Coordinates of N, CA, C and O in Angstrom, one line a residue:
M1 N 106.4 129.1 76.0 CA 106.4 127.6 76.0 C 107.1 127.2 77.5 O 106.5 126.2 78.1
D2 N 108.1 127.9 77.8 CA 108.7 127.4 79.0 C 107.9 127.8 80.4 O 107.8 126.8 81.3
V3 N 107.0 128.8 80.3 CA 106.1 129.2 81.4 C 105.0 128.1 81.5 O 104.7 127.4 82.6
L4 N 104.4 127.5 80.4 CA 103.5 126.6 80.3 C 104.2 125.2 80.8 O 103.4 124.5 81.6
I5 N 105.3 124.8 80.4 CA 106.1 123.6 80.8 C 106.1 123.6 82.5 O 106.0 122.7 83.2
N6 N 106.6 124.7 83.0 CA 107.0 124.9 84.2 C 105.6 124.9 85.2 O 105.6 124.4 86.3
V7 N 104.4 125.5 84.7 CA 103.0 125.4 85.3 C 102.8 123.9 85.3 O 102.3 123.3 86.3
L8 N 103.0 123.2 84.3 CA 102.6 121.9 84.3 C 103.5 120.9 85.3 O 102.8 119.8 85.9
V9 N 104.7 121.2 85.3 CA 105.6 120.5 86.3 C 105.0 120.9 87.7 O 104.9 119.8 88.4
A10 N 104.6 122.1 88.1 CA 104.1 122.2 89.3 C 102.9 121.5 89.6 O 102.6 121.0 90.6
L11 N 102.0 121.5 88.6 CA 100.7 120.7 88.7 C 101.0 119.2 88.9 O 100.3 118.5 89.7
H12 N 102.1 118.8 88.1 CA 102.5 117.1 88.3 C 103.0 117.0 89.7 O 102.7 116.0 90.2
I13 N 103.9 117.8 90.2 CA 104.1 117.8 91.7 C 103.0 117.8 92.7 O 102.9 117.1 93.7
I14 N 102.1 118.8 92.4 CA 100.9 118.8 93.2 C 100.2 117.5 93.3 O 99.7 116.9 94.3
G15 N 100.1 116.8 92.0 CA 99.4 115.3 92.0 C 100.2 114.4 92.8 O 99.5 113.5 93.5
I16 N 101.5 114.3 92.6 CA 102.2 113.4 93.4 C 102.2 113.8 94.9 O 102.0 112.7 95.7
A17 N 102.0 114.8 95.3 CA 101.7 115.1 96.7 C 100.5 114.7 97.2 O 100.4 114.1 98.4
S18 N 99.5 115.0 96.3 CA 98.0 114.4 96.7 C 98.1 112.9 97.0 O 97.7 112.4 97.9
L19 N 98.8 112.1 96.1 CA 98.8 110.7 96.0 C 99.6 110.2 97.2 O 99.1 109.5 97.9
L20 N 100.8 110.7 97.4 CA 101.6 110.4 98.4 C 101.0 110.7 99.8 O 101.2 110.0 100.6
G21 N 100.7 111.9 99.9 CA 100.0 112.5 101.1 C 98.7 111.5 101.5 O 98.5 111.3 102.8
G22 N 97.9 111.1 100.6 CA 96.7 110.3 100.8 C 97.2 109.1 101.5 O 96.6 108.5 102.4
F23 N 98.3 108.6 101.0 CA 98.9 107.3 101.3 C 99.6 107.4 103.0 O 99.2 106.8 103.8
L24 N 100.2 108.5 103.0 CA 101.0 108.8 104.4 C 100.1 109.2 105.4 O 100.2 108.6 106.5
T25 N 99.0 109.7 105.2 CA 97.9 110.1 106.2 C 97.2 108.7 106.8 O 96.6 108.8 107.9
Q26 N 97.2 107.8 105.8 CA 96.5 106.5 106.4 C 97.5 105.3 106.7 O 96.9 104.3 106.8
M27 N 98.6 105.7 106.9 CA 99.5 104.6 107.3 C 99.2 104.0 108.4 O 99.2 102.7 108.7
K28 N 99.0 104.8 109.6 CA 98.4 104.3 110.9 C 97.2 103.4 110.8 O 97.0 102.4 111.4
A29 N 96.2 103.9 109.9 CA 95.0 103.2 109.7 C 95.2 101.9 108.9 O 94.6 100.7 109.1
M30 N 96.3 101.8 108.1 CA 96.6 100.7 107.5 C 97.2 99.6 108.4 O 96.8 98.4 108.3
G31 N 97.7 99.9 109.5 CA 98.3 99.0 110.5 C 97.1 98.5 111.3 O 97.3 97.3 111.6
T32 N 96.0 99.0 111.3 CA 94.8 98.6 112.0 C 93.9 97.7 111.3 O 92.9 97.3 111.3
G33 N 94.1 98.0 109.7 CA 93.4 97.3 108.8 C 92.1 98.2 108.3 O 91.1 97.7 107.7
T34 N 92.1 99.5 108.7 CA 91.0 100.4 108.3 C 91.4 101.5 107.2 O 90.3 102.4 107.0
A35 N 92.4 101.3 106.8 CA 92.6 102.3 105.5 C 91.9 102.2 104.4 O 91.4 101.0 104.2
R36 N 91.7 103.2 103.6 CA 90.8 103.2 102.5 C 91.5 104.2 101.5 O 92.3 105.0 101.9
F37 N 91.1 103.9 100.1 CA 91.8 104.8 99.1 C 90.8 106.2 99.1 O 89.8 106.1 99.0
S38 N 91.4 107.3 99.3 CA 90.8 108.4 99.3 C 90.8 109.0 98.2 O 91.4 108.7 97.1
P39 N 89.7 109.8 97.9 CA 89.4 110.8 96.5 C 90.7 111.5 96.2 O 91.1 111.6 95.0
A40 N 91.4 112.0 97.2 CA 92.6 112.7 96.8 C 93.6 112.0 96.2 O 94.4 112.4 95.4
M41 N 93.7 110.6 96.6 CA 94.8 109.7 95.9 C 94.3 109.5 94.3 O 95.1 109.6 93.6
L42 N 93.0 109.3 94.1 CA 92.6 109.2 92.7 C 92.9 110.4 92.0 O 93.4 110.3 91.0
H43 N 92.4 111.5 92.6 CA 92.6 112.8 92.0 C 94.0 113.2 91.6 O 94.4 113.8 90.7
G44 N 95.0 112.9 92.6 CA 96.4 113.0 92.5 C 96.8 112.1 91.2 O 97.8 112.7 90.4
A45 N 96.5 111.0 91.2 CA 97.1 110.1 90.2 C 96.4 110.6 88.8 O 97.3 110.6 87.8
L46 N 95.3 111.0 88.7 CA 94.9 111.5 87.5 C 95.5 112.7 86.9 O 95.8 112.9 85.9
T47 N 95.8 113.6 87.9 CA 96.6 114.8 87.7 C 97.8 114.6 87.2 O 98.2 115.1 86.2
M48 N 98.4 113.5 87.9 CA 99.8 113.2 87.3 C 99.7 112.5 86.0 O 100.7 112.8 85.2
L49 N 98.7 111.8 85.7 CA 98.7 111.1 84.3 C 98.6 112.3 83.3 O 99.2 112.3 82.2
V50 N 97.4 113.2 83.6 CA 97.3 114.3 82.4 C 98.5 115.2 82.3 O 98.8 115.5 81.2
T51 N 99.0 115.6 83.5 CA 100.1 116.6 83.2 C 101.4 115.9 82.7 O 102.0 116.5 82.0
G52 N 101.7 114.7 83.0 CA 102.8 114.0 82.6 C 102.7 113.8 81.2 O 103.7 113.9 80.4
V53 N 101.5 113.4 80.5 CA 101.5 113.3 79.2 C 101.5 114.4 78.4 O 102.2 114.6 77.4
A54 N 101.0 115.5 78.9 CA 101.1 117.0 78.5 C 102.5 117.4 78.4 O 103.2 117.9 77.5
L55 N 103.2 117.0 79.6 CA 104.6 117.5 79.6 C 105.5 116.8 78.7 O 106.4 117.3 78.0
V56 N 105.3 115.5 78.3 CA 106.2 114.8 77.4 C 105.9 115.4 75.9 O 106.6 115.7 75.2
G57 N 104.4 115.7 75.7 CA 104.1 116.2 74.5 C 104.8 117.7 74.2 O 105.3 117.9 73.2
L58 N 104.7 118.5 75.2 CA 105.3 119.9 75.0 C 106.9 119.7 75.1 O 107.3 120.7 74.2
N59 N 107.4 118.8 75.7 CA 108.9 118.8 75.7 C 109.4 118.5 74.4 O 110.3 118.9 73.7
Q60 N 108.6 117.3 73.6 CA 109.0 116.9 72.4 C 108.5 118.0 71.2 O 109.3 118.2 70.5
A61 N 107.5 118.6 71.5 CA 107.3 119.9 70.7 C 108.3 120.9 70.5 O 108.4 121.6 69.6
D62 N 109.0 121.2 71.9 CA 109.9 122.3 72.0 C 111.3 121.6 71.6 O 112.4 122.4 71.9
D63 N 111.5 120.4 71.0 CA 112.7 119.9 70.6 C 113.7 119.7 71.8 O 114.8 119.7 71.5
Q64 N 113.2 119.5 73.1 CA 113.8 118.9 74.1 C 114.0 117.4 74.0 O 113.0 116.7 73.7
S65 N 115.0 116.8 74.7 CA 115.1 115.3 74.4 C 114.3 114.9 75.7 O 114.2 115.2 76.8
V66 N 113.7 113.8 75.2 CA 112.7 113.0 76.3 C 113.2 111.6 76.3 O 113.4 111.0 75.3
N67 N 113.6 111.1 77.6 CA 114.0 109.7 77.7 C 112.7 108.7 77.7 O 112.1 108.7 78.6
N68 N 112.4 108.2 76.6 CA 111.2 107.4 76.4 C 111.2 106.1 77.1 O 110.0 105.9 77.6
L69 N 112.3 105.6 77.5 CA 112.3 104.4 78.3 C 111.9 104.9 79.7 O 110.8 104.0 80.4
K70 N 112.4 105.9 80.3 CA 111.9 106.4 81.7 C 110.6 106.7 81.7 O 109.8 106.4 82.5
V71 N 110.0 107.5 80.7 CA 108.6 108.0 80.6 C 107.8 106.7 80.6 O 106.7 106.7 81.2
G72 N 108.1 105.7 79.7 CA 107.4 104.3 79.7 C 107.3 103.7 80.9 O 106.2 103.2 81.3
I73 N 108.3 103.6 81.7 CA 108.4 102.9 82.9 C 107.3 103.7 83.9 O 106.6 103.1 84.6
K74 N 107.7 105.0 84.0 CA 106.8 105.9 84.9 C 105.3 105.6 84.5 O 104.4 105.5 85.5
L75 N 105.1 105.7 83.4 CA 103.7 105.7 83.0 C 103.1 104.3 83.2 O 102.0 104.3 83.8
A76 N 103.8 103.2 83.1 CA 103.2 101.8 83.5 C 103.0 101.8 84.9 O 102.0 101.2 85.3
I77 N 103.9 102.4 85.7 CA 103.7 102.2 87.2 C 102.6 103.1 87.5 O 101.6 102.7 88.4
L78 N 102.3 104.3 87.0 CA 101.4 105.1 87.1 C 99.9 104.4 86.8 O 98.9 104.6 87.5
V79 N 100.0 103.7 85.8 CA 98.5 103.1 85.2 C 98.3 102.0 86.3 O 97.2 101.9 86.6
V80 N 99.3 101.2 86.8 CA 99.0 100.3 87.8 C 98.5 101.0 89.1 O 97.3 100.5 89.6
I81 N 99.0 102.1 89.5 CA 98.7 102.8 90.6 C 97.0 103.2 90.4 O 96.2 103.1 91.3
L82 N 96.9 103.8 89.2 CA 95.6 104.3 89.0 C 94.6 103.3 88.9 O 93.4 103.5 89.5
G83 N 94.8 102.2 88.4 CA 93.9 101.1 88.2 C 93.5 100.4 89.7 O 92.4 100.3 90.0
I84 N 94.5 100.4 90.4 CA 94.2 99.8 91.8 C 93.3 100.9 92.6 O 92.3 100.6 93.2
V85 N 93.7 102.2 92.6 CA 93.0 103.1 93.3 C 91.7 103.4 92.7 O 90.6 103.4 93.6
Y86 N 91.5 103.2 91.3 CA 90.0 103.5 90.9 C 89.1 102.4 91.1 O 87.8 102.6 91.5
V87 N 89.6 101.1 91.0 CA 88.9 100.0 91.2 C 88.4 99.7 92.7 O 87.3 99.5 93.1
K88 N 89.3 100.2 93.6 CA 89.1 100.1 95.1 C 88.6 101.3 95.8 O 88.5 101.3 96.9
R89 N 88.4 102.3 95.0 CA 88.0 103.5 95.7 C 86.7 103.7 96.5 O 86.6 104.4 97.4
D90 N 85.8 102.7 96.2 CA 84.6 102.7 97.0 C 84.4 101.7 98.0 O 83.4 101.9 98.7
E91 N 85.5 100.9 98.2 CA 85.4 100.0 99.3 C 85.7 100.7 100.6 O 86.4 101.5 100.7
E92 N 85.0 100.1 101.5 CA 85.2 100.6 103.1 C 86.5 100.5 103.6 O 87.0 101.2 104.3
R93 N 87.2 99.3 103.3 CA 88.4 99.1 103.8 C 89.4 98.4 102.6 O 88.9 97.9 101.8
A94 N 90.6 99.0 102.7 CA 91.6 98.6 101.5 C 92.5 97.4 102.0 O 92.7 97.4 103.4
D95 N 92.7 96.5 101.2 CA 93.6 95.4 101.7 C 95.0 96.0 101.9 O 95.5 96.8 101.2
K96 N 95.5 95.5 103.0 CA 96.9 96.1 103.4 C 98.0 95.8 102.2 O 98.6 96.9 102.0
G97 N 97.9 94.7 101.7 CA 98.8 94.5 100.6 C 98.9 95.5 99.3 O 99.7 96.1 98.9
L98 N 97.5 95.8 98.9 CA 97.2 96.6 98.0 C 97.4 98.1 98.2 O 98.1 98.9 97.5
F99 N 97.1 98.4 99.5 CA 97.4 99.8 100.0 C 99.0 100.1 100.0 O 99.4 101.1 99.6
A100 N 99.6 99.1 100.5 CA 101.3 99.2 100.7 C 101.8 99.1 99.2 O 102.8 100.0 99.0
A101 N 101.2 98.4 98.4 CA 101.6 98.3 97.0 C 101.7 99.8 96.3 O 102.5 100.3 95.7
V102 N 100.5 100.5 96.6 CA 100.4 101.9 96.1 C 101.4 102.9 96.5 O 101.9 103.6 95.8
G103 N 101.5 102.8 97.8 CA 102.5 103.5 98.5 C 103.9 103.3 97.9 O 104.8 104.2 97.7
G104 N 104.2 102.1 98.0 CA 105.6 101.6 97.3 C 105.9 102.0 95.9 O 107.0 102.5 95.5
L105 N 104.9 101.7 94.9 CA 105.0 102.2 93.6 C 105.0 103.7 93.6 O 105.9 104.1 92.6
T106 N 104.3 104.5 94.4 CA 104.4 105.9 94.2 C 105.6 106.3 94.7 O 106.2 107.2 93.8
M107 N 106.3 105.8 95.6 CA 107.6 106.2 96.0 C 108.7 105.7 95.0 O 109.7 106.5 94.4
A108 N 108.4 104.5 94.4 CA 109.2 104.1 93.2 C 109.2 105.1 92.0 O 110.3 105.4 91.5
N109 N 108.1 105.6 91.8 CA 107.8 106.7 90.7 C 108.7 107.9 91.0 O 109.3 108.5 90.2
I110 N 108.7 108.2 92.3 CA 109.4 109.4 92.7 C 110.9 109.2 92.5 O 111.5 110.2 92.0
F111 N 111.3 108.1 93.0 CA 112.7 107.9 92.9 C 113.2 107.8 91.3 O 114.4 108.2 91.0
I112 N 112.4 107.1 90.5 CA 112.8 106.9 89.0 C 112.9 108.4 88.6 O 113.8 108.7 87.8
A113 N 111.9 109.3 88.9 CA 111.9 110.6 88.4 C 113.2 111.4 88.8 O 113.7 112.2 87.8
T114 N 113.5 111.3 89.8 CA 114.6 112.1 90.5 C 115.9 111.6 90.3 O 116.9 112.2 90.2
L115 N 116.1 110.3 90.3 CA 117.6 109.6 90.3 C 117.9 109.2 89.0 O 119.1 109.0 88.6
W116 N 117.0 109.0 88.1 CA 117.1 108.4 86.8 C 117.7 109.5 85.8 O 116.7 110.4 85.5
T117 N 118.9 109.7 85.6 CA 119.3 111.0 84.7 C 119.7 110.6 83.4 O 120.2 109.4 83.2

């Protein structure tokens, strides 16, 4: 069970890297108003959702404690990110505010995951 949980944690980190990397690579374009939501951002958010739900289930099945409030807040933030990226994925240009919101929410999710103990 531990090996499976560790593999899912690694995949979860890859998902966050894809989402944040897609944002960071387009920050210069955001300044000029030509940024767009890349497929990597959508796939990263979906990867985070699937692996996060699986991690919670496996941790509970393994009788490990799960902070449901923390998981709920992280899930709510991720659903907002996923909704924005999914709806705006085909547009040629992303609104600066929405694009910045996705980056900010992504970083907030990272800080919640690492600093909330």
